[in-house]
Amino acid sequence: MSDTLYTLATVCQHSEDIKKSRFLAQAAPVQTPGQALDFVRQVSDVAATHHCWAYHIGQDYRFNDDGEPGGTAGRPILQAIEGQGIDRAVVVVTRWYGGIKLGAGGLVRAYGGTAAECLRRAERIPIVAMARLGLSCDFGELTRLKARLRELDADIVDEQFGAEGATLEIQLPEHRVAEAQARVTDISRGRHAARRLD
């Protein structure tokens, strides 16, 4: 099994009718708990019976049953997120009650299943661990260095110029750090080194 985590490329949704109740799952990529809670508020419908939700962002997670019996809604939604290797995401499952009680097991299957199907259909993108490096170089090396670092998917976050040359802060995928450090040393003929900033 792959250790790669994924996030959602965009907002997605999926609805199901289960014993006359309508369940609508809506999922979104988020970076912070605040963004997750904002999404919950945005998609809440005052005409609905329940808005149960969960988010998972790195080591941070939270879920809410919104009046359904404890453990029958929020936790199954969280398990759907974790079970599919998704991170930095929030899922809200809204229920419009149809008059037939589902029981605890039925609620777990309805909330968890609707959330899981929504996530299965969602477009995903892999989460790439990023690193920040700081480095200096002479003006004569700057153009070549930038070009060689771009080949490693590095983005320049900050660039300062002084009398001796340029100082750069770059962000790049974690797995390219050693290669970037080697390129800086090679291009500067050992006069400069890239150091970790994170």
Short mmCIF file of C-alpha atoms in Angstrom, two decimals, residues 10-186:
data_model
loop_
_atom_site.label_atom_id
_atom_site.label_comp_id
_atom_site.label_asym_id
_atom_site.label_seq_id
_atom_site.Cartn_x
_atom_site.Cartn_y
_atom_site.Cartn_z
CA THR A 10 -11.87 20.82 -5.85
CA VAL A 11 -15.23 20.77 -4.07
CA CYS A 12 -17.32 17.69 -4.83
CA GLN A 13 -20.67 16.28 -3.78
CA HIS A 14 -22.77 13.11 -3.85
CA SER A 15 -26.36 12.49 -2.73
CA GLU A 16 -28.32 9.37 -1.86
CA ASP A 17 -31.89 8.68 -0.81
CA ILE A 18 -32.04 6.13 2.00
CA LYS A 19 -35.45 5.11 3.40
CA LYS A 20 -37.05 8.41 2.42
CA SER A 21 -34.26 10.51 3.98
CA ARG A 22 -32.03 12.45 1.62
CA PHE A 23 -28.28 12.52 2.39
CA LEU A 24 -26.00 15.01 0.61
CA ALA A 25 -22.23 14.75 1.10
CA GLN A 26 -20.14 17.79 0.20
CA ALA A 27 -16.36 17.70 0.45
CA ALA A 28 -13.71 20.36 -0.01
CA PRO A 29 -9.93 20.77 0.23
CA VAL A 30 -8.88 22.88 3.23
CA GLN A 31 -5.59 24.01 4.79
CA THR A 32 -6.76 25.04 8.26
CA PRO A 33 -9.47 24.12 10.79
CA GLY A 34 -10.89 27.63 10.31
CA GLN A 35 -11.37 27.00 6.58
CA ALA A 36 -13.04 23.66 7.39
CA LEU A 37 -15.52 25.27 9.79
CA ASP A 38 -16.21 28.08 7.29
CA PHE A 39 -17.09 25.42 4.68
CA VAL A 40 -19.45 23.72 7.16
CA ARG A 41 -21.24 27.06 7.69
CA GLN A 42 -21.36 27.83 3.96
CA VAL A 43 -23.06 24.56 2.96
CA SER A 44 -25.48 24.36 5.90
CA ASP A 45 -29.14 24.46 4.84
CA VAL A 46 -31.61 25.71 7.47
CA ALA A 47 -34.29 23.40 6.02
CA ALA A 48 -32.16 20.29 6.72
CA THR A 49 -32.47 18.15 9.83
CA HIS A 50 -28.75 17.53 10.48
CA HIS A 51 -25.36 18.75 9.23
CA CYS A 52 -22.83 16.15 10.38
CA TRP A 53 -19.21 16.70 9.47
CA ALA A 54 -15.57 15.82 9.93
CA TYR A 55 -12.23 17.21 8.86
CA HIS A 56 -8.69 15.84 8.81
CA ILE A 57 -5.72 18.21 8.45
CA GLY A 58 -2.35 16.64 9.29
CA GLN A 59 -2.47 15.67 12.97
CA ASP A 60 -5.58 17.78 13.51
CA TYR A 61 -9.04 16.28 13.17
CA ARG A 62 -12.52 16.91 14.46
CA PHE A 63 -16.02 15.58 13.88
CA ASN A 64 -19.58 16.46 14.89
CA ASP A 65 -22.80 14.38 15.05
CA ASP A 66 -25.07 17.48 15.06
CA GLY A 67 -27.82 15.89 17.15
CA GLU A 68 -27.65 12.37 15.72
CA PRO A 69 -26.91 9.64 18.32
CA GLY A 70 -23.24 9.79 19.44
CA GLY A 71 -20.82 8.02 17.12
CA THR A 72 -23.33 7.43 14.31
CA ALA A 73 -22.45 10.29 11.96
CA GLY A 74 -19.30 12.37 12.52
CA ARG A 75 -16.95 9.47 13.32
CA PRO A 76 -18.06 7.40 10.27
CA ILE A 77 -17.44 10.46 8.08
CA LEU A 78 -13.94 10.84 9.58
CA GLN A 79 -13.30 7.13 9.00
CA ALA A 80 -14.29 7.57 5.34
CA ILE A 81 -11.72 10.38 5.00
CA GLU A 82 -8.92 8.43 6.71
CA GLY A 83 -9.82 5.14 5.02
CA GLN A 84 -9.21 6.63 1.59
CA GLY A 85 -5.86 8.21 2.47
CA ILE A 86 -7.19 11.75 2.23
CA ASP A 87 -5.82 14.68 4.21
CA ARG A 88 -6.49 18.43 4.28
CA ALA A 89 -10.17 17.87 3.60
CA VAL A 90 -13.57 18.47 5.17
CA VAL A 91 -16.76 16.49 4.50
CA VAL A 92 -20.26 17.63 5.46
CA VAL A 93 -23.17 15.20 5.17
CA THR A 94 -26.53 16.94 5.33
CA ARG A 95 -29.68 14.93 6.11
CA TRP A 96 -33.25 15.83 5.32
CA TYR A 97 -35.29 13.46 7.51
CA GLY A 98 -37.91 11.44 5.63
CA GLY A 99 -39.93 10.02 8.52
CA ILE A 100 -38.33 6.56 8.84
CA LYS A 101 -35.83 5.93 11.63
CA LEU A 102 -32.67 4.16 10.48
CA GLY A 103 -31.32 2.95 13.82
CA ALA A 104 -27.70 3.34 14.92
CA GLY A 105 -26.28 0.89 12.36
CA GLY A 106 -28.32 2.40 9.57
CA LEU A 107 -27.12 5.89 10.44
CA VAL A 108 -23.47 4.76 10.48
CA ARG A 109 -23.90 3.16 7.04
CA ALA A 110 -25.81 6.15 5.64
CA TYR A 111 -23.42 8.86 6.83
CA GLY A 112 -20.21 6.90 6.34
CA GLY A 113 -21.33 5.42 3.02
CA THR A 114 -22.48 8.72 1.53
CA ALA A 115 -19.21 10.40 2.59
CA ALA A 116 -17.11 7.50 1.25
CA GLU A 117 -18.88 7.50 -2.12
CA CYS A 118 -18.45 11.27 -2.43
CA LEU A 119 -14.70 10.91 -1.80
CA ARG A 120 -14.39 7.92 -4.18
CA ARG A 121 -15.81 10.07 -6.99
CA ALA A 122 -13.68 13.12 -6.13
CA GLU A 123 -10.71 14.22 -8.19
CA ARG A 124 -7.60 13.87 -6.00
CA ILE A 125 -4.12 15.29 -6.07
CA PRO A 126 -1.13 13.91 -4.17
CA ILE A 127 0.19 15.90 -1.23
CA VAL A 128 3.88 16.52 -1.79
CA ALA A 129 6.00 17.31 1.27
CA MET A 130 7.77 20.61 0.67
CA ALA A 131 11.00 22.05 2.06
CA ARG A 132 12.50 25.53 2.23
CA LEU A 133 16.15 26.30 1.52
CA GLY A 134 18.15 29.48 1.83
CA LEU A 135 21.19 30.15 -0.35
CA SER A 136 23.50 32.84 -1.65
CA CYS A 137 25.23 33.14 -4.99
CA ASP A 138 27.31 35.53 -7.05
CA PHE A 139 25.56 37.59 -9.74
CA GLY A 140 27.37 35.65 -12.47
CA GLU A 141 25.87 32.36 -11.20
CA LEU A 142 22.33 33.58 -10.61
CA THR A 143 20.74 32.89 -14.01
CA ARG A 144 22.25 29.42 -14.31
CA LEU A 145 21.39 28.56 -10.72
CA LYS A 146 17.75 29.62 -11.12
CA ALA A 147 17.41 27.55 -14.29
CA ARG A 148 18.95 24.45 -12.66
CA LEU A 149 16.73 24.79 -9.57
CA ARG A 150 13.59 25.18 -11.72
CA GLU A 151 14.41 21.76 -13.18
CA LEU A 152 13.86 20.43 -9.63
CA ASP A 153 10.41 22.06 -9.34
CA ALA A 154 11.78 24.78 -7.05
CA ASP A 155 9.90 28.05 -6.61
CA ILE A 156 11.65 31.24 -5.53
CA VAL A 157 9.86 32.55 -2.44
CA ASP A 158 12.15 35.52 -1.79
CA GLU A 159 15.05 37.16 -3.62
CA GLN A 160 17.33 39.84 -2.16
CA PHE A 161 20.24 41.60 -3.85
CA GLY A 162 23.34 42.96 -2.14
CA ALA A 163 26.80 44.19 -3.13
CA GLU A 164 28.21 40.63 -3.21
CA GLY A 165 25.35 38.90 -5.05
CA ALA A 166 21.89 37.47 -4.45
CA THR A 167 20.29 35.68 -1.54
CA LEU A 168 17.42 33.37 -2.37
CA GLU A 169 14.79 31.51 -0.40
CA ILE A 170 13.33 28.62 -2.36
CA GLN A 171 10.61 26.06 -1.81
CA LEU A 172 10.79 22.66 -3.46
CA PRO A 173 9.63 19.06 -2.99
CA GLU A 174 11.30 17.41 0.01
CA HIS A 175 12.69 14.57 -2.08
CA ARG A 176 14.66 17.08 -4.24
CA VAL A 177 16.53 18.78 -1.35
CA ALA A 178 19.79 16.80 -1.56
CA GLU A 179 19.94 17.28 -5.33
CA ALA A 180 19.34 21.04 -4.98
CA GLN A 181 22.05 21.34 -2.34
CA ALA A 182 24.47 19.48 -4.62
CA ARG A 183 23.65 21.79 -7.55
CA VAL A 184 24.27 24.94 -5.48
CA THR A 185 27.64 23.61 -4.32
CA ASP A 186 28.54 22.50 -7.85
#
